[in-house]
Amino acid sequence: MKSKFMHAAIRISLEKMRANCGGPFGAVVVRNGKIVGRGWNQVTSANDPTAHAEVSAIRDACRRLKTFSLADCELYTSCEPCPMCLSAIYWARFRKVYYANTRKDAARIQFDDDFLYREVALPISRRKLPMKQLLRKDALKVFAEWADKPDKTPY
């Protein structure tokens, strides 16, 4: 059964790559033995650097299921997730992830996420992208209001 879903993710990656929709990546979200979300790399076709296969599949599944939690779902992806996708996967609360190609396989075809894996592990002051904190006190007021908001939807 699991190989059936991985074949679906790989098939999407091949079909959409051949159609010039983006890079060679595909993903499916599975709930109770049924595909409830599909995604493929759409970075170049949608001009969206966040439109990776996993993120696209998560968005599709959440839209279809009308929820922001995929805690009762599994993700099948044609390649080990990049740091951005991995973060989205954790936020979506998947119970399990299956992947086919490794990040080293992806690096061999010029998709090298290793820099990002190393970069996010560094303290902010040592990262290549300069970051400067501004107006923390003003922003903390919003956080304080959220903490006291009686009608919020926690996540």
CSV table of C-alpha atoms in Angstrom, one decimal:
chain,number,residue,atom,x,y,z
A,1,MET,CA,0.0,0.0,0.0
A,2,LYS,CA,2.8,2.4,0.9
A,3,SER,CA,4.5,1.9,-2.4
A,4,LYS,CA,1.3,2.8,-4.2
A,5,PHE,CA,1.3,6.2,-2.6
A,6,MET,CA,5.0,6.7,-3.2
A,7,HIS,CA,4.5,5.8,-6.9
A,8,ALA,CA,1.8,8.5,-7.0
A,9,ALA,CA,4.2,11.1,-5.7
A,10,ILE,CA,6.9,10.0,-8.1
A,11,ARG,CA,4.5,10.0,-11.0
A,12,ILE,CA,3.4,13.5,-10.2
A,13,SER,CA,7.0,14.6,-10.1
A,14,LEU,CA,7.7,13.1,-13.5
A,15,GLU,CA,4.5,14.4,-15.2
A,16,LYS,CA,4.8,17.9,-13.9
A,17,MET,CA,8.6,18.1,-14.6
A,18,ARG,CA,7.9,17.0,-18.2
A,19,ALA,CA,5.2,19.7,-18.5
A,20,ASN,CA,7.8,22.3,-17.4
A,21,CYS,CA,5.8,23.1,-14.2
A,22,GLY,CA,9.0,23.2,-12.1
A,23,GLY,CA,11.6,20.9,-10.6
A,24,PRO,CA,11.3,17.1,-10.4
A,25,PHE,CA,9.5,16.9,-7.1
A,26,GLY,CA,6.0,15.5,-6.2
A,27,ALA,CA,4.1,14.8,-3.0
A,28,VAL,CA,0.8,13.3,-1.9
A,29,VAL,CA,-1.0,13.6,1.5
A,30,VAL,CA,-2.8,10.4,2.6
A,31,ARG,CA,-5.5,10.0,5.1
A,32,ASN,CA,-7.2,6.7,5.9
A,33,GLY,CA,-5.7,5.0,2.9
A,34,LYS,CA,-6.9,7.7,0.4
A,35,ILE,CA,-5.0,10.6,-1.3
A,36,VAL,CA,-6.4,13.8,0.0
A,37,GLY,CA,-3.8,16.2,-1.3
A,38,ARG,CA,-1.4,16.5,-4.2
A,39,GLY,CA,1.5,18.8,-4.9
A,40,TRP,CA,4.4,19.3,-7.2
A,41,ASN,CA,7.2,21.8,-7.5
A,42,GLN,CA,5.7,25.0,-9.0
A,43,VAL,CA,8.5,27.4,-8.1
A,44,THR,CA,9.2,28.5,-11.7
A,45,SER,CA,5.7,28.1,-13.1
A,46,ALA,CA,4.0,30.1,-10.3
A,47,ASN,CA,6.9,32.4,-9.7
A,48,ASP,CA,6.7,31.4,-6.0
A,49,PRO,CA,9.9,30.2,-4.2
A,50,THR,CA,7.7,28.6,-1.5
A,51,ALA,CA,5.7,26.4,-4.0
A,52,HIS,CA,7.6,23.2,-3.3
A,53,ALA,CA,5.9,19.9,-3.8
A,54,GLU,CA,5.4,19.3,-0.1
A,55,VAL,CA,4.0,22.8,0.7
A,56,SER,CA,1.7,22.6,-2.3
A,57,ALA,CA,0.4,19.1,-1.2
A,58,ILE,CA,-0.1,20.4,2.3
A,59,ARG,CA,-2.1,23.4,1.0
A,60,ASP,CA,-4.2,21.2,-1.2
A,61,ALA,CA,-5.0,18.7,1.6
A,62,CYS,CA,-5.8,21.5,4.1
A,63,ARG,CA,-8.1,23.2,1.6
A,64,ARG,CA,-9.9,19.9,0.8
A,65,LEU,CA,-10.2,18.8,4.4
A,66,LYS,CA,-11.0,22.3,5.7
A,67,THR,CA,-8.4,22.0,8.5
A,68,PHE,CA,-4.9,23.3,9.4
A,69,SER,CA,-3.9,20.1,11.1
A,70,LEU,CA,-2.9,17.0,9.2
A,71,ALA,CA,-2.2,15.0,12.4
A,72,ASP,CA,-4.1,12.0,11.1
A,73,CYS,CA,-2.3,12.0,7.7
A,74,GLU,CA,0.9,10.8,6.2
A,75,LEU,CA,3.0,12.5,3.6
A,76,TYR,CA,4.7,10.7,0.6
A,77,THR,CA,7.3,12.8,-1.1
A,78,SER,CA,9.6,12.0,-4.0
A,79,CYS,CA,12.6,13.6,-2.2
A,80,GLU,CA,13.8,14.2,1.4
A,81,PRO,CA,12.2,17.6,2.3
A,82,CYS,CA,14.2,20.8,2.4
A,83,PRO,CA,14.3,22.8,5.6
A,84,MET,CA,11.3,25.0,4.6
A,85,CYS,CA,9.2,22.0,3.7
A,86,LEU,CA,10.3,20.1,6.8
A,87,SER,CA,9.2,23.0,8.9
A,88,ALA,CA,5.8,23.1,7.2
A,89,ILE,CA,5.5,19.3,7.7
A,90,TYR,CA,6.1,19.8,11.4
A,91,TRP,CA,3.6,22.7,11.6
A,92,ALA,CA,1.0,20.5,9.8
A,93,ARG,CA,1.7,17.8,12.4
A,94,PHE,CA,1.9,14.8,10.1
A,95,ARG,CA,2.1,11.5,11.9
A,96,LYS,CA,4.7,10.1,9.4
A,97,VAL,CA,6.7,11.1,6.3
A,98,TYR,CA,8.0,8.7,3.6
A,99,TYR,CA,10.5,10.0,1.0
A,100,ALA,CA,12.2,8.5,-2.0
A,101,ASN,CA,15.3,10.4,-3.1
A,102,THR,CA,17.7,11.9,-0.5
A,103,ARG,CA,18.9,15.4,-0.3
A,104,LYS,CA,22.3,14.2,-1.5
A,105,ASP,CA,20.6,12.8,-4.6
A,106,ALA,CA,19.0,16.2,-5.1
A,107,ALA,CA,22.4,18.0,-4.7
A,108,ARG,CA,23.8,15.8,-7.5
A,109,ILE,CA,21.3,17.5,-9.9
A,110,GLN,CA,22.0,21.0,-8.6
A,111,PHE,CA,19.3,21.2,-5.8
A,112,ASP,CA,21.6,21.7,-2.9
A,113,ASP,CA,19.7,22.4,0.3
A,114,ASP,CA,22.8,21.6,2.5
A,115,PHE,CA,23.6,25.3,2.8
A,116,LEU,CA,20.1,25.9,4.2
A,117,TYR,CA,20.4,23.0,6.7
A,118,ARG,CA,23.7,24.5,7.9
A,119,GLU,CA,22.5,28.1,7.9
A,120,VAL,CA,19.4,27.6,10.1
A,121,ALA,CA,21.5,25.9,12.7
A,122,LEU,CA,23.7,29.0,13.2
A,123,PRO,CA,23.0,31.8,15.6
A,124,ILE,CA,21.3,34.7,13.9
A,125,SER,CA,24.4,36.8,14.2
A,126,ARG,CA,26.5,34.3,12.2
A,127,ARG,CA,24.1,33.8,9.3
A,128,LYS,CA,24.8,35.0,5.8
A,129,LEU,CA,21.5,36.9,5.6
A,130,PRO,CA,21.8,40.0,7.8
A,131,MET,CA,18.9,40.2,10.3
A,132,LYS,CA,18.2,43.2,12.6
A,133,GLN,CA,15.6,43.3,15.3
A,134,LEU,CA,13.3,46.4,15.3
A,135,LEU,CA,10.3,47.6,17.4
A,136,ARG,CA,10.1,44.6,19.7
A,137,LYS,CA,8.1,46.4,22.4
A,138,ASP,CA,5.4,47.4,19.9
A,139,ALA,CA,5.2,43.9,18.5
A,140,LEU,CA,5.1,42.4,22.1
A,141,LYS,CA,1.8,44.3,22.7
A,142,VAL,CA,0.2,42.3,19.9
A,143,PHE,CA,1.5,39.1,21.5
A,144,ALA,CA,0.1,40.2,24.8
A,145,GLU,CA,-3.3,40.8,23.3
A,146,TRP,CA,-3.2,37.4,21.6
A,147,ALA,CA,-2.5,35.7,24.9
A,148,ASP,CA,-5.6,37.3,26.4
A,149,LYS,CA,-7.9,36.9,23.4
A,150,PRO,CA,-10.8,34.8,24.5
A,151,ASP,CA,-12.0,33.8,21.0
A,152,LYS,CA,-8.7,32.7,19.4
A,153,THR,CA,-8.3,29.5,17.6
A,154,PRO,CA,-5.2,27.9,19.1
A,155,TYR,CA,-2.8,25.9,16.9
